[in-house]
Tab-separated table of C-alpha atoms in Angstrom:
chain	number	residue	atom	x	y	z
O	7	UNK	CA	2.583	102.319	102.451
O	8	UNK	CA	1.009	101.493	105.449
O	9	UNK	CA	-2.954	99.694	105.557
O	10	UNK	CA	-5.195	100.691	108.368
O	11	UNK	CA	-8.633	98.740	108.726
O	12	UNK	CA	-10.136	102.019	107.482
O	13	UNK	CA	-7.896	102.522	103.963
O	14	UNK	CA	-8.299	98.864	102.410
O	15	UNK	CA	-5.792	96.729	101.322
O	16	UNK	CA	-2.221	97.471	101.255
O	17	UNK	CA	-1.368	99.028	98.155
O	18	UNK	CA	2.368	97.829	96.395
O	19	UNK	CA	4.705	100.705	96.069
O	20	UNK	CA	5.751	101.933	92.534
O	21	UNK	CA	9.056	100.320	92.720
O	22	UNK	CA	7.848	96.718	92.088
O	23	UNK	CA	5.919	94.458	94.543
O	24	UNK	CA	6.516	91.555	96.222
O	25	UNK	CA	5.223	88.372	97.795
O	26	UNK	CA	6.543	86.683	101.645
O	27	UNK	CA	4.547	83.196	102.551
O	28	UNK	CA	5.414	82.549	106.141
O	29	UNK	CA	4.838	78.297	105.688
O	30	UNK	CA	2.901	76.431	102.976
O	31	UNK	CA	2.392	72.588	102.779
O	32	UNK	CA	1.097	71.391	99.439
O	33	UNK	CA	-0.630	73.570	96.531
O	34	UNK	CA	0.447	76.223	93.961
O	35	UNK	CA	0.848	79.806	93.938
O	36	UNK	CA	1.477	82.264	91.445
O	37	UNK	CA	1.781	85.977	91.494
O	38	UNK	CA	1.383	88.822	88.770
O	39	UNK	CA	-0.900	89.664	86.816
O	40	UNK	CA	-0.223	86.943	84.057
O	41	UNK	CA	1.011	84.305	86.847
O	42	UNK	CA	0.026	81.115	86.322
O	43	UNK	CA	0.204	78.023	89.274
O	44	UNK	CA	-0.482	73.803	88.013
O	45	UNK	CA	-0.524	71.002	90.849
O	46	UNK	CA	-0.487	67.944	90.340
O	47	UNK	CA	-1.154	65.646	92.663
O	48	UNK	CA	-0.366	62.060	92.716
O	49	UNK	CA	-1.600	59.279	95.512
O	50	UNK	CA	1.366	56.957	94.720
O	51	UNK	CA	2.486	54.617	91.717
O	52	UNK	CA	-0.710	52.913	91.378
O	53	UNK	CA	-0.703	49.099	91.371
O	54	UNK	CA	1.606	46.955	89.347
O	55	UNK	CA	0.598	45.468	85.994
O	56	UNK	CA	-0.928	42.230	87.870
O	57	UNK	CA	-2.941	44.286	90.657
O	58	UNK	CA	-3.769	46.053	87.935
O	59	UNK	CA	-5.383	43.347	86.049
O	60	UNK	CA	-6.879	42.118	88.939
O	61	UNK	CA	-8.579	45.157	89.670
O	62	UNK	CA	-9.865	45.252	86.599
O	63	UNK	CA	-11.265	41.979	87.105
O	64	UNK	CA	-12.776	42.409	90.277
O	65	UNK	CA	-14.037	45.760	88.974
O	66	UNK	CA	-15.917	43.453	86.552
O	67	UNK	CA	-17.404	41.245	88.721
O	68	UNK	CA	-18.905	43.603	90.970
O	69	UNK	CA	-20.467	44.870	87.700
O	70	UNK	CA	-21.642	41.828	87.035
O	71	UNK	CA	-23.739	41.061	90.490
O	72	UNK	CA	-27.399	41.657	90.589
O	73	UNK	CA	-28.648	44.999	91.545
O	74	UNK	CA	-28.222	45.423	95.535
O	75	UNK	CA	-32.056	45.128	95.879
O	76	UNK	CA	-31.799	41.855	93.843
O	77	UNK	CA	-28.652	40.025	95.803
O	78	UNK	CA	-28.758	36.815	97.724
O	79	UNK	CA	-26.992	37.126	101.119
O	80	UNK	CA	-24.012	35.398	98.754
O	81	UNK	CA	-24.134	38.144	96.221
O	82	UNK	CA	-23.556	40.457	99.196
O	83	UNK	CA	-20.668	39.026	100.730
O	84	UNK	CA	-18.981	38.674	97.708
O	85	UNK	CA	-19.458	42.380	96.980
O	86	UNK	CA	-18.084	43.000	100.250
O	87	UNK	CA	-14.792	40.820	99.606
O	88	UNK	CA	-14.587	42.221	96.590
O	89	UNK	CA	-15.030	45.917	97.189
O	90	UNK	CA	-12.762	45.627	100.229
O	91	UNK	CA	-9.955	44.242	97.893
O	92	UNK	CA	-10.363	46.887	95.459
O	93	UNK	CA	-9.563	49.396	97.962
O	94	UNK	CA	-6.458	47.708	98.804
O	95	UNK	CA	-5.569	48.130	95.502
O	96	UNK	CA	-6.217	51.369	94.408
O	97	UNK	CA	-5.085	52.764	98.025
O	98	UNK	CA	-1.467	50.806	98.279
O	99	UNK	CA	-1.355	49.495	94.933
O	100	UNK	CA	-1.154	46.090	96.151
O	101	UNK	CA	-3.083	43.562	98.107
O	102	UNK	CA	-2.219	41.256	100.693
O	103	UNK	CA	-1.488	37.837	100.783
O	104	UNK	CA	-4.614	37.244	103.451
O	105	UNK	CA	-6.580	39.710	101.594
O	106	UNK	CA	-5.875	37.501	98.093
O	107	UNK	CA	-6.702	34.567	100.135
O	108	UNK	CA	-10.113	35.443	101.229
O	109	UNK	CA	-11.194	36.969	98.250
O	110	UNK	CA	-10.071	33.743	96.548
O	111	UNK	CA	-12.193	31.733	98.909
O	112	UNK	CA	-15.241	33.854	98.751
O	113	UNK	CA	-15.362	34.276	94.445
O	114	UNK	CA	-14.650	29.890	94.535
O	115	UNK	CA	-17.521	29.617	97.890
O	116	UNK	CA	-19.646	32.180	95.302
O	117	UNK	CA	-19.456	29.911	92.366
O	118	UNK	CA	-20.258	26.886	94.287
O	119	UNK	CA	-23.526	28.386	95.081
O	120	UNK	CA	-26.631	28.530	93.658
O	121	UNK	CA	-26.353	32.362	93.409
O	122	UNK	CA	-23.720	32.606	90.630
O	123	UNK	CA	-25.188	34.606	87.853
O	124	UNK	CA	-24.378	33.021	84.361
O	125	UNK	CA	-23.147	36.294	83.053
O	126	UNK	CA	-21.080	37.072	86.008
O	127	UNK	CA	-18.834	33.449	85.471
O	128	UNK	CA	-16.645	34.403	83.125
O	129	UNK	CA	-15.544	37.678	85.467
O	130	UNK	CA	-15.447	35.439	88.661
O	131	UNK	CA	-13.364	33.288	86.849
O	132	UNK	CA	-10.989	36.417	85.881
O	133	UNK	CA	-10.797	37.091	89.404
O	134	UNK	CA	-9.813	33.518	90.365
O	135	UNK	CA	-6.807	33.607	87.810
O	136	UNK	CA	-5.505	36.953	88.744
O	137	UNK	CA	-5.349	35.789	92.358
O	138	UNK	CA	-4.396	32.692	91.407
O	139	UNK	CA	-1.184	34.331	89.358
O	140	UNK	CA	-0.633	36.768	92.738
O	141	UNK	CA	-0.190	34.308	95.230
O	142	UNK	CA	1.797	31.683	93.028
């Protein structure tokens, strides 16, 4: 059965139907009245256990920092370092030694400043310990 612009979509013949896909990248398809398509998307294996622990500590420390409106310059600089390390670990499953060294120095500097909030010190200590383990 053919289709013309005036006759609407082409209807399958009574002998059955068919599907033709010229090219497809990713995604899922399903056909038929009870067809079901399921797509599982992954972005990689995820961080190794030590990086996963560091990621938790980074997120804890970021959460323990004062609200943005109340942050000192030291808090803002530390949050930037934490955010970059978090993005590396989430994106690649790891953070390079250069990133880890900058993070370690940033956390130590922040701890030495007057800006270190008492509640955030435990979180900062966990970040320092996690980085130190990864750097060996």
